[in-house]
Amino acid sequence: MEIVVDKITKIYGRQKAVDNLSFRVRPGEILGFLGPNGAGKTTTMKAITCYLSPNSGDIKVGGISVWDNPYEIKKLIGYLPENNPLYQDMSVIDYLKFVAEIQGVPKTEVEGRISEMVRVCDLHGEKHKKIRELSKGYKQRVGLAQALINDPEVLILDEPTTGLDPNQIVEIRELIKTIGREKTVILSSHILAEVEATCDRILIINKGKIVADGTAGELRKQARGNEILKVRISGAERNKAFEEIKALPTVDWVDLPEDGTDLYEIHSKADNNSAKAIFDMCVNNGWFISELTPIETKLEDVFREVTKN
Amino acid sequence: MKQIWIITKRELQAIFDSLMAYIMIVVFLGFSGFFTWLYGSDVFLNNQADLGSFFGIAYWTLFFFIPALTMRQIAEEHKTGTLEMLLTKPISEWQVLWGKFLAILLLIGIALLMTTPYYITIWSLGHIDHGEVWSGYIGLLLFSGAYISIGIFASSITNNQIVAFLLSLFIGIFFHILFGMIASAFSGTLGEVFQYLSLSTHYDSITRGVVDSKDIIYFLTIIFLGIISAEAVLVKRSIN
């Protein structure tokens, strides 16, 4: 089910939380929503789930506009709000039953869906406890279980892995990936590695506007610019090797290694690749390469670059 | 309707899971029993087999109890964020509000049901006007509905329960006594207008056994106005 966000603007007081934002999410796609605090991630998610109305613009979920039929849209969406609000005094089972009923799960299927959710979210030992008594990680699972209870076509998760331990994080990521094969998923996160591991596509927003959009690989390429290689050359005299590398036509500049490391940081010219030239040079001189590592731009760097003011 | 009932069920469950419901019922029965049978202008002093003194006492106890029950309804949901969870499900503000209204009304209904021993006892003491008793109970339910609705409205405009409690008492006191007082200070049309606005006028006439459509319309109007205003507040929240 496709989500189309079309030029939405949301103003709080005098501040534009979301500024003329447009994007699409295709069915079967997991979209990662990144951005610094206050960038408008949560506001956008609230607008898609019909909790907030944008000041202008339109959102369509599966072709239905939020202005025409929010009721139908809400039926299609499973939503885990930020801070995971739950009725603390209810038991896990009662809560899931309540949500299932309100989501319109047919009476005959309610029991089945609940036990399915208990299994998927691994809540078996906790299902009769009051939600208040659960640890944060288990509360988070209950939040996920309630979002998934009606097997929604669209899943919107606002920071789904907060409070989970590393094992649980991996499990939840796997779960989201499995769901994402058939359903449309939007998730927001502060953890870049998580977004990278889970999402097909990443959308970085800042001050209510999209500043980057693409797969993790594309974003890296976009930010990296020129190739950087770390090369360890053995059997060569330091200055000679340095001069030779500098003379290569594809090399822009190179850092002289510290004494005894033989580790050269080689920056290629734009759109050039130096690996072969370096290899040939070493062969010609009778040196050998004991290490060659391309320096990956980290997603953190991309993030910082596009969101800095 | 189904959605409203789901909310009502959950609300009642929450009320009965906590001690609140039991405390409310026990205190309500204690108060009304004490003043009906033992103290002040009680049944024996009046020397009449009617529930007039009970209805007079319930008029005051419920005035304080209802805000205590309604204060958390929306305020707490808003504070803990569960309102967001709720309103992103296929349910409207309207249904949530009526569901909560109905839950409190049912609780009051249960409390009133437990006063039937009073009715039966007095019945055994002398000749009782059954019509008057029934219309008295109807009056109590309508009156409770009006205050529940006011209370839910008060709870919807703040996320602080104490503020919600005080606010609903503040709004309530106008209907409860102030309009009546103002009415007695004016003569002519103005006096009549305030007399009509005063809740006690309508309550008294119903508990005397006169069920007039004018009174029923009065109570229903307050009930609907309260819920409509609360809905407007919730909808506005999503627009702002």
mmCIF file of N, CA and C in Angstrom, chain B residues 97-215:
data_model
loop_
_atom_site.group_PDB
_atom_site.id
_atom_site.type_symbol
_atom_site.label_atom_id
_atom_site.label_comp_id
_atom_site.label_asym_id
_atom_site.label_seq_id
_atom_site.Cartn_x
_atom_site.Cartn_y
_atom_site.Cartn_z
ATOM 1 N N LEU B 97 -15.612 9.886 23.738
ATOM 2 C CA LEU B 97 -16.259 10.678 24.780
ATOM 3 C C LEU B 97 -17.545 10.024 25.268
ATOM 4 N N TRP B 98 -18.353 9.538 24.338
ATOM 5 C CA TRP B 98 -19.601 8.890 24.755
ATOM 6 C C TRP B 98 -19.326 7.596 25.498
ATOM 7 N N GLY B 99 -18.289 6.902 25.089
ATOM 8 C CA GLY B 99 -17.928 5.669 25.784
ATOM 9 C C GLY B 99 -17.601 5.944 27.245
ATOM 10 N N LYS B 100 -16.855 7.006 27.466
ATOM 11 C CA LYS B 100 -16.480 7.364 28.827
ATOM 12 C C LYS B 100 -17.689 7.867 29.606
ATOM 13 N N PHE B 101 -18.507 8.658 28.932
ATOM 14 C CA PHE B 101 -19.734 9.159 29.559
ATOM 15 C C PHE B 101 -20.584 7.993 30.061
ATOM 16 N N LEU B 102 -20.757 7.040 29.171
ATOM 17 C CA LEU B 102 -21.625 5.905 29.486
ATOM 18 C C LEU B 102 -21.062 5.092 30.658
ATOM 19 N N ALA B 103 -19.731 4.956 30.692
ATOM 20 C CA ALA B 103 -19.123 4.171 31.772
ATOM 21 C C ALA B 103 -19.425 4.789 33.139
ATOM 22 N N ILE B 104 -19.261 6.105 33.235
ATOM 23 C CA ILE B 104 -19.511 6.765 34.522
ATOM 24 C C ILE B 104 -20.997 6.712 34.862
ATOM 25 N N LEU B 105 -21.830 6.896 33.828
ATOM 26 C CA LEU B 105 -23.273 6.860 34.078
ATOM 27 C C LEU B 105 -23.680 5.478 34.600
ATOM 28 N N LEU B 106 -23.084 4.437 34.028
ATOM 29 C CA LEU B 106 -23.396 3.086 34.495
ATOM 30 C C LEU B 106 -22.944 2.893 35.939
ATOM 31 N N LEU B 107 -21.782 3.453 36.265
ATOM 32 C CA LEU B 107 -21.304 3.330 37.644
ATOM 33 C C LEU B 107 -22.275 4.005 38.612
ATOM 34 N N ILE B 108 -22.740 5.199 38.239
ATOM 35 C CA ILE B 108 -23.719 5.905 39.066
ATOM 36 C C ILE B 108 -24.997 5.060 39.158
ATOM 37 N N GLY B 109 -25.366 4.476 38.007
ATOM 38 C CA GLY B 109 -26.547 3.617 37.976
ATOM 39 C C GLY B 109 -26.417 2.469 38.971
ATOM 40 N N ILE B 110 -25.231 1.873 39.012
ATOM 41 C CA ILE B 110 -25.004 0.762 39.953
ATOM 42 C C ILE B 110 -25.125 1.257 41.389
ATOM 43 N N ALA B 111 -24.534 2.433 41.654
ATOM 44 C CA ALA B 111 -24.612 3.001 43.005
ATOM 45 C C ALA B 111 -26.069 3.257 43.385
ATOM 46 N N LEU B 112 -26.849 3.765 42.435
ATOM 47 C CA LEU B 112 -28.255 4.061 42.718
ATOM 48 C C LEU B 112 -29.044 2.773 42.930
ATOM 49 N N LEU B 113 -28.660 1.752 42.153
ATOM 50 C CA LEU B 113 -29.329 0.462 42.286
ATOM 51 C C LEU B 113 -29.181 -0.078 43.705
ATOM 52 N N MET B 114 -28.046 0.252 44.305
ATOM 53 C CA MET B 114 -27.783 -0.260 45.653
ATOM 54 C C MET B 114 -28.562 0.491 46.718
ATOM 55 N N THR B 115 -29.238 1.542 46.327
ATOM 56 C CA THR B 115 -30.070 2.241 47.303
ATOM 57 C C THR B 115 -31.492 1.685 47.309
ATOM 58 N N THR B 116 -31.742 0.657 46.493
ATOM 59 C CA THR B 116 -33.111 0.093 46.478
ATOM 60 C C THR B 116 -33.544 -0.421 47.861
ATOM 61 N N PRO B 117 -32.627 -0.895 48.732
ATOM 62 C CA PRO B 117 -33.084 -1.259 50.084
ATOM 63 C C PRO B 117 -33.764 -0.089 50.808
ATOM 64 N N TYR B 118 -33.296 1.141 50.565
ATOM 65 C CA TYR B 118 -33.963 2.303 51.171
ATOM 66 C C TYR B 118 -35.431 2.327 50.742
ATOM 67 N N TYR B 119 -35.562 2.152 49.421
ATOM 68 C CA TYR B 119 -36.885 2.203 48.811
ATOM 69 C C TYR B 119 -37.781 1.126 49.432
ATOM 70 N N ILE B 120 -37.240 -0.096 49.494
ATOM 71 C CA ILE B 120 -38.029 -1.214 50.000
ATOM 72 C C ILE B 120 -38.364 -1.015 51.483
ATOM 73 N N THR B 121 -37.398 -0.514 52.245
ATOM 74 C CA THR B 121 -37.631 -0.287 53.673
ATOM 75 C C THR B 121 -38.748 0.722 53.888
ATOM 76 N N ILE B 122 -38.667 1.816 53.151
ATOM 77 C CA ILE B 122 -39.675 2.868 53.338
ATOM 78 C C ILE B 122 -41.050 2.390 52.883
ATOM 79 N N TRP B 123 -41.005 1.581 51.829
ATOM 80 C CA TRP B 123 -42.233 1.000 51.318
ATOM 81 C C TRP B 123 -42.921 0.209 52.437
ATOM 82 N N SER B 124 -42.106 -0.524 53.197
ATOM 83 C CA SER B 124 -42.667 -1.342 54.274
ATOM 84 C C SER B 124 -43.116 -0.487 55.457
ATOM 85 N N LEU B 125 -42.628 0.755 55.514
ATOM 86 C CA LEU B 125 -42.990 1.611 56.642
ATOM 87 C C LEU B 125 -44.335 2.291 56.470
ATOM 88 N N GLY B 126 -44.694 2.515 55.230
ATOM 89 C CA GLY B 126 -45.962 3.217 55.063
ATOM 90 C C GLY B 126 -46.348 3.291 53.605
ATOM 91 N N HIS B 127 -47.340 4.069 53.338
ATOM 92 C CA HIS B 127 -47.815 4.206 51.978
ATOM 93 C C HIS B 127 -46.836 5.086 51.190
ATOM 94 N N ILE B 128 -46.300 4.532 50.114
ATOM 95 C CA ILE B 128 -45.314 5.271 49.334
ATOM 96 C C ILE B 128 -45.834 5.521 47.931
ATOM 97 N N ASP B 129 -45.485 6.663 47.383
ATOM 98 C CA ASP B 129 -45.904 6.993 46.012
ATOM 99 C C ASP B 129 -44.840 6.465 45.052
ATOM 100 N N HIS B 130 -45.137 5.298 44.443
ATOM 101 C CA HIS B 130 -44.127 4.656 43.596
ATOM 102 C C HIS B 130 -43.727 5.518 42.410
ATOM 103 N N GLY B 131 -44.685 6.178 41.818
ATOM 104 C CA GLY B 131 -44.397 7.040 40.669
ATOM 105 C C GLY B 131 -43.376 8.098 41.032
ATOM 106 N N GLU B 132 -43.539 8.665 42.222
ATOM 107 C CA GLU B 132 -42.636 9.714 42.671
ATOM 108 C C GLU B 132 -41.208 9.172 42.818
ATOM 109 N N VAL B 133 -41.114 7.949 43.383
ATOM 110 C CA VAL B 133 -39.789 7.354 43.567
ATOM 111 C C VAL B 133 -39.114 7.122 42.214
ATOM 112 N N TRP B 134 -39.870 6.531 41.296
ATOM 113 C CA TRP B 134 -39.284 6.252 39.982
ATOM 114 C C TRP B 134 -38.855 7.520 39.267
ATOM 115 N N SER B 135 -39.702 8.508 39.296
ATOM 116 C CA SER B 135 -39.317 9.740 38.594
ATOM 117 C C SER B 135 -38.142 10.391 39.322
ATOM 118 N N GLY B 136 -38.053 10.181 40.640
ATOM 119 C CA GLY B 136 -36.904 10.689 41.379
ATOM 120 C C GLY B 136 -35.614 10.059 40.897
ATOM 121 N N TYR B 137 -35.665 8.743 40.701
ATOM 122 C CA TYR B 137 -34.459 8.060 40.200
ATOM 123 C C TYR B 137 -34.107 8.513 38.780
ATOM 124 N N ILE B 138 -35.151 8.670 37.961
ATOM 125 C CA ILE B 138 -34.888 9.174 36.604
ATOM 126 C C ILE B 138 -34.235 10.551 36.685
ATOM 127 N N GLY B 139 -34.761 11.375 37.589
ATOM 128 C CA GLY B 139 -34.189 12.709 37.784
ATOM 129 C C GLY B 139 -32.727 12.633 38.193
ATOM 130 N N LEU B 140 -32.418 11.713 39.108
ATOM 131 C CA LEU B 140 -31.033 11.570 39.552
ATOM 132 C C LEU B 140 -30.108 11.165 38.408
ATOM 133 N N LEU B 141 -30.596 10.246 37.579
ATOM 134 C CA LEU B 141 -29.771 9.801 36.450
ATOM 135 C C LEU B 141 -29.538 10.934 35.456
ATOM 136 N N LEU B 142 -30.614 11.696 35.166
ATOM 137 C CA LEU B 142 -30.468 12.809 34.225
ATOM 138 C C LEU B 142 -29.510 13.858 34.785
ATOM 139 N N PHE B 143 -29.689 14.140 36.068
ATOM 140 C CA PHE B 143 -28.845 15.123 36.742
ATOM 141 C C PHE B 143 -27.379 14.655 36.739
ATOM 142 N N SER B 144 -27.175 13.341 36.997
ATOM 143 C CA SER B 144 -25.809 12.795 36.950
ATOM 144 C C SER B 144 -25.234 12.944 35.550
ATOM 145 N N GLY B 145 -26.042 12.615 34.550
ATOM 146 C CA GLY B 145 -25.599 12.739 33.160
ATOM 147 C C GLY B 145 -25.099 14.141 32.870
ATOM 148 N N ALA B 146 -25.859 15.137 33.344
ATOM 149 C CA ALA B 146 -25.476 16.530 33.089
ATOM 150 C C ALA B 146 -24.112 16.831 33.710
ATOM 151 N N TYR B 147 -23.902 16.388 34.943
ATOM 152 C CA TYR B 147 -22.621 16.675 35.590
ATOM 153 C C TYR B 147 -21.478 15.837 35.025
ATOM 154 N N ILE B 148 -21.776 14.619 34.593
ATOM 155 C CA ILE B 148 -20.728 13.806 33.959
ATOM 156 C C ILE B 148 -20.237 14.509 32.705
ATOM 157 N N SER B 149 -21.211 15.006 31.949
ATOM 158 C CA SER B 149 -20.869 15.675 30.702
ATOM 159 C C SER B 149 -20.042 16.940 30.959
ATOM 160 N N ILE B 150 -20.436 17.703 31.981
ATOM 161 C CA ILE B 150 -19.657 18.889 32.345
ATOM 162 C C ILE B 150 -18.256 18.474 32.799
ATOM 163 N N GLY B 151 -18.198 17.406 33.597
ATOM 164 C CA GLY B 151 -16.923 16.924 34.105
ATOM 165 C C GLY B 151 -15.995 16.459 32.988
ATOM 166 N N ILE B 152 -16.559 15.775 32.008
ATOM 167 C CA ILE B 152 -15.738 15.290 30.888
ATOM 168 C C ILE B 152 -15.230 16.471 30.067
ATOM 169 N N PHE B 153 -16.084 17.471 29.917
ATOM 170 C CA PHE B 153 -15.623 18.668 29.215
ATOM 171 C C PHE B 153 -14.448 19.301 29.973
ATOM 172 N N ALA B 154 -14.599 19.460 31.290
ATOM 173 C CA ALA B 154 -13.529 20.065 32.097
ATOM 174 C C ALA B 154 -12.251 19.244 31.991
ATOM 175 N N SER B 155 -12.405 17.930 31.949
ATOM 176 C CA SER B 155 -11.247 17.057 31.881
ATOM 177 C C SER B 155 -10.556 17.142 30.518
ATOM 178 N N SER B 156 -11.322 17.532 29.500
ATOM 179 C CA SER B 156 -10.739 17.565 28.155
ATOM 180 C C SER B 156 -9.892 18.809 27.913
ATOM 181 N N ILE B 157 -10.112 19.871 28.724
ATOM 182 C CA ILE B 157 -9.357 21.091 28.400
ATOM 183 C C ILE B 157 -8.070 21.221 29.191
ATOM 184 N N THR B 158 -7.772 20.274 30.060
ATOM 185 C CA THR B 158 -6.524 20.351 30.823
ATOM 186 C C THR B 158 -5.947 18.952 30.922
ATOM 187 N N ASN B 159 -4.632 18.849 31.209
ATOM 188 C CA ASN B 159 -4.148 17.498 31.485
ATOM 189 C C ASN B 159 -3.773 17.361 32.960
ATOM 190 N N ASN B 160 -4.295 18.275 33.758
ATOM 191 C CA ASN B 160 -4.110 18.188 35.196
ATOM 192 C C ASN B 160 -5.445 17.804 35.847
ATOM 193 N N GLN B 161 -5.437 16.681 36.551
ATOM 194 C CA GLN B 161 -6.693 16.166 37.108
ATOM 195 C C GLN B 161 -7.312 17.090 38.147
ATOM 196 N N ILE B 162 -6.455 17.711 38.953
ATOM 197 C CA ILE B 162 -6.982 18.581 40.008
ATOM 198 C C ILE B 162 -7.658 19.804 39.390
ATOM 199 N N VAL B 163 -7.013 20.338 38.359
ATOM 200 C CA VAL B 163 -7.622 21.470 37.659
ATOM 201 C C VAL B 163 -8.962 21.052 37.080
ATOM 202 N N ALA B 164 -8.989 19.855 36.497
ATOM 203 C CA ALA B 164 -10.237 19.358 35.904
ATOM 204 C C ALA B 164 -11.315 19.235 36.978
ATOM 205 N N PHE B 165 -10.935 18.727 38.156
ATOM 206 C CA PHE B 165 -11.892 18.556 39.253
ATOM 207 C C PHE B 165 -12.475 19.907 39.679
ATOM 208 N N LEU B 166 -11.573 20.852 39.931
ATOM 209 C CA LEU B 166 -12.027 22.165 40.397
ATOM 210 C C LEU B 166 -12.852 22.881 39.337
ATOM 211 N N LEU B 167 -12.418 22.723 38.104
ATOM 212 C CA LEU B 167 -13.130 23.399 37.016
ATOM 213 C C LEU B 167 -14.544 22.853 36.880
ATOM 214 N N SER B 168 -14.700 21.539 37.000
ATOM 215 C CA SER B 168 -16.055 21.015 36.843
ATOM 216 C C SER B 168 -16.924 21.407 38.039
ATOM 217 N N LEU B 169 -16.318 21.522 39.223
ATOM 218 C CA LEU B 169 -17.096 22.028 40.360
ATOM 219 C C LEU B 169 -17.500 23.483 40.110
ATOM 220 N N PHE B 170 -16.567 24.245 39.565
ATOM 221 C CA PHE B 170 -16.828 25.661 39.308
ATOM 222 C C PHE B 170 -17.988 25.837 38.312
ATOM 223 N N ILE B 171 -17.905 25.062 37.207
ATOM 224 C CA ILE B 171 -19.008 25.152 36.233
ATOM 225 C C ILE B 171 -20.290 24.628 36.880
ATOM 226 N N GLY B 172 -20.146 23.524 37.614
ATOM 227 C CA GLY B 172 -21.316 22.886 38.215
ATOM 228 C C GLY B 172 -22.051 23.776 39.202
ATOM 229 N N ILE B 173 -21.295 24.542 39.976
ATOM 230 C CA ILE B 173 -21.914 25.333 41.048
ATOM 231 C C ILE B 173 -22.896 26.370 40.475
ATOM 232 N N PHE B 174 -22.623 26.816 39.253
ATOM 233 C CA PHE B 174 -23.562 27.759 38.620
ATOM 234 C C PHE B 174 -24.911 27.104 38.428
ATOM 235 N N PHE B 175 -24.889 25.902 37.875
ATOM 236 C CA PHE B 175 -26.151 25.204 37.628
ATOM 237 C C PHE B 175 -26.762 24.750 38.953
ATOM 238 N N HIS B 176 -25.889 24.393 39.877
ATOM 239 C CA HIS B 176 -26.344 23.800 41.119
ATOM 240 C C HIS B 176 -27.089 24.798 41.997
ATOM 241 N N ILE B 177 -26.476 25.942 42.267
ATOM 242 C CA ILE B 177 -27.174 26.917 43.124
ATOM 243 C C ILE B 177 -27.156 28.357 42.624
ATOM 244 N N LEU B 178 -26.051 28.739 41.928
ATOM 245 C CA LEU B 178 -25.909 30.169 41.644
ATOM 246 C C LEU B 178 -27.015 30.723 40.745
ATOM 247 N N PHE B 179 -27.349 29.971 39.700
ATOM 248 C CA PHE B 179 -28.411 30.461 38.807
ATOM 249 C C PHE B 179 -29.718 30.641 39.580
ATOM 250 N N GLY B 180 -29.975 29.715 40.498
ATOM 251 C CA GLY B 180 -31.178 29.810 41.319
ATOM 252 C C GLY B 180 -31.160 31.066 42.179
ATOM 253 N N MET B 181 -29.992 31.346 42.758
ATOM 254 C CA MET B 181 -29.860 32.542 43.598
ATOM 255 C C MET B 181 -30.051 33.806 42.778
ATOM 256 N N ILE B 182 -29.396 33.825 41.621
ATOM 257 C CA ILE B 182 -29.518 34.998 40.752
ATOM 258 C C ILE B 182 -30.977 35.202 40.371
ATOM 259 N N ALA B 183 -31.642 34.085 40.055
ATOM 260 C CA ALA B 183 -33.039 34.156 39.630
ATOM 261 C C ALA B 183 -33.897 34.822 40.697
ATOM 262 N N SER B 184 -33.632 34.484 41.956
ATOM 263 C CA SER B 184 -34.475 35.049 43.009
ATOM 264 C C SER B 184 -34.206 36.545 43.208
ATOM 265 N N ALA B 185 -33.062 37.014 42.701
ATOM 266 C CA ALA B 185 -32.750 38.437 42.847
ATOM 267 C C ALA B 185 -33.410 39.274 41.757
ATOM 268 N N PHE B 186 -33.797 38.633 40.675
ATOM 269 C CA PHE B 186 -34.416 39.380 39.571
ATOM 270 C C PHE B 186 -35.889 39.016 39.463
ATOM 271 N N SER B 187 -36.646 39.947 38.972
ATOM 272 C CA SER B 187 -38.029 39.605 38.673
ATOM 273 C C SER B 187 -38.215 39.698 37.163
ATOM 274 N N GLY B 188 -39.337 39.268 36.673
ATOM 275 C CA GLY B 188 -39.637 39.381 35.248
ATOM 276 C C GLY B 188 -38.891 38.365 34.416
ATOM 277 N N THR B 189 -38.671 38.697 33.138
ATOM 278 C CA THR B 189 -38.094 37.756 32.180
ATOM 279 C C THR B 189 -36.727 37.260 32.606
ATOM 280 N N LEU B 190 -35.876 38.178 33.069
ATOM 281 C CA LEU B 190 -34.520 37.810 33.462
ATOM 282 C C LEU B 190 -34.550 36.753 34.570
ATOM 283 N N GLY B 191 -35.425 36.985 35.526
ATOM 284 C CA GLY B 191 -35.592 36.021 36.606
ATOM 285 C C GLY B 191 -36.012 34.670 36.074
ATOM 286 N N GLU B 192 -36.930 34.687 35.116
ATOM 287 C CA GLU B 192 -37.412 33.420 34.554
ATOM 288 C C GLU B 192 -36.314 32.682 33.805
ATOM 289 N N VAL B 193 -35.505 33.467 33.076
ATOM 290 C CA VAL B 193 -34.412 32.846 32.319
ATOM 291 C C VAL B 193 -33.475 32.126 33.266
ATOM 292 N N PHE B 194 -33.075 32.814 34.347
ATOM 293 C CA PHE B 194 -32.159 32.182 35.295
ATOM 294 C C PHE B 194 -32.832 31.023 36.022
ATOM 295 N N GLN B 195 -34.108 31.188 36.263
ATOM 296 C CA GLN B 195 -34.851 30.103 36.899
ATOM 297 C C GLN B 195 -34.813 28.857 36.014
ATOM 298 N N TYR B 196 -34.947 29.099 34.687
ATOM 299 C CA TYR B 196 -34.909 27.960 33.762
ATOM 300 C C TYR B 196 -33.518 27.346 33.732
ATOM 301 N N LEU B 197 -32.495 28.186 33.791
ATOM 302 C CA LEU B 197 -31.121 27.675 33.726
ATOM 303 C C LEU B 197 -30.755 26.887 34.973
ATOM 304 N N SER B 198 -31.353 27.231 36.085
ATOM 305 C CA SER B 198 -30.998 26.576 37.341
ATOM 306 C C SER B 198 -31.389 25.102 37.306
ATOM 307 N N LEU B 199 -30.408 24.270 37.618
ATOM 308 C CA LEU B 199 -30.636 22.835 37.552
ATOM 309 C C LEU B 199 -31.598 22.369 38.643
ATOM 310 N N SER B 200 -31.543 23.046 39.780
ATOM 311 C CA SER B 200 -32.363 22.577 40.901
ATOM 312 C C SER B 200 -33.856 22.698 40.582
ATOM 313 N N THR B 201 -34.217 23.730 39.807
ATOM 314 C CA THR B 201 -35.622 23.878 39.428
ATOM 315 C C THR B 201 -36.137 22.599 38.795
ATOM 316 N N HIS B 202 -35.347 22.106 37.808
ATOM 317 C CA HIS B 202 -35.781 20.934 37.038
ATOM 318 C C HIS B 202 -35.694 19.667 37.870
ATOM 319 N N TYR B 203 -34.640 19.613 38.669
ATOM 320 C CA TYR B 203 -34.452 18.426 39.518
ATOM 321 C C TYR B 203 -35.597 18.325 40.532
ATOM 322 N N ASP B 204 -35.915 19.444 41.165
ATOM 323 C CA ASP B 204 -36.989 19.432 42.163
ATOM 324 C C ASP B 204 -38.311 18.990 41.559
ATOM 325 N N SER B 205 -38.597 19.500 40.360
ATOM 326 C CA SER B 205 -39.897 19.163 39.793
ATOM 327 C C SER B 205 -39.955 17.687 39.413
ATOM 328 N N ILE B 206 -38.816 17.112 38.989
ATOM 329 C CA ILE B 206 -38.824 15.688 38.660
ATOM 330 C C ILE B 206 -38.937 14.850 39.940
ATOM 331 N N THR B 207 -38.170 15.217 40.960
ATOM 332 C CA THR B 207 -38.216 14.397 42.176
ATOM 333 C C THR B 207 -39.550 14.529 42.902
ATOM 334 N N ARG B 208 -40.307 15.555 42.580
ATOM 335 C CA ARG B 208 -41.647 15.636 43.148
ATOM 336 C C ARG B 208 -42.629 14.745 42.399
ATOM 337 N N GLY B 209 -42.118 14.131 41.337
ATOM 338 C CA GLY B 209 -42.951 13.167 40.620
ATOM 339 C C GLY B 209 -43.533 13.704 39.334
ATOM 340 N N VAL B 210 -43.105 14.891 38.939
ATOM 341 C CA VAL B 210 -43.637 15.465 37.709
ATOM 342 C C VAL B 210 -42.568 15.357 36.620
ATOM 343 N N VAL B 211 -42.700 14.376 35.735
ATOM 344 C CA VAL B 211 -41.724 14.258 34.652
ATOM 345 C C VAL B 211 -42.247 15.048 33.464
ATOM 346 N N ASP B 212 -41.689 16.208 33.290
ATOM 347 C CA ASP B 212 -42.116 17.110 32.220
ATOM 348 C C ASP B 212 -41.082 17.033 31.091
ATOM 349 N N SER B 213 -41.557 17.052 29.853
ATOM 350 C CA SER B 213 -40.609 16.988 28.733
ATOM 351 C C SER B 213 -39.664 18.191 28.750
ATOM 352 N N LYS B 214 -40.149 19.314 29.287
ATOM 353 C CA LYS B 214 -39.324 20.518 29.395
ATOM 354 C C LYS B 214 -38.066 20.238 30.231
ATOM 355 N N ASP B 215 -38.257 19.497 31.330
ATOM 356 C CA ASP B 215 -37.121 19.187 32.207
ATOM 357 C C ASP B 215 -36.169 18.217 31.531
#
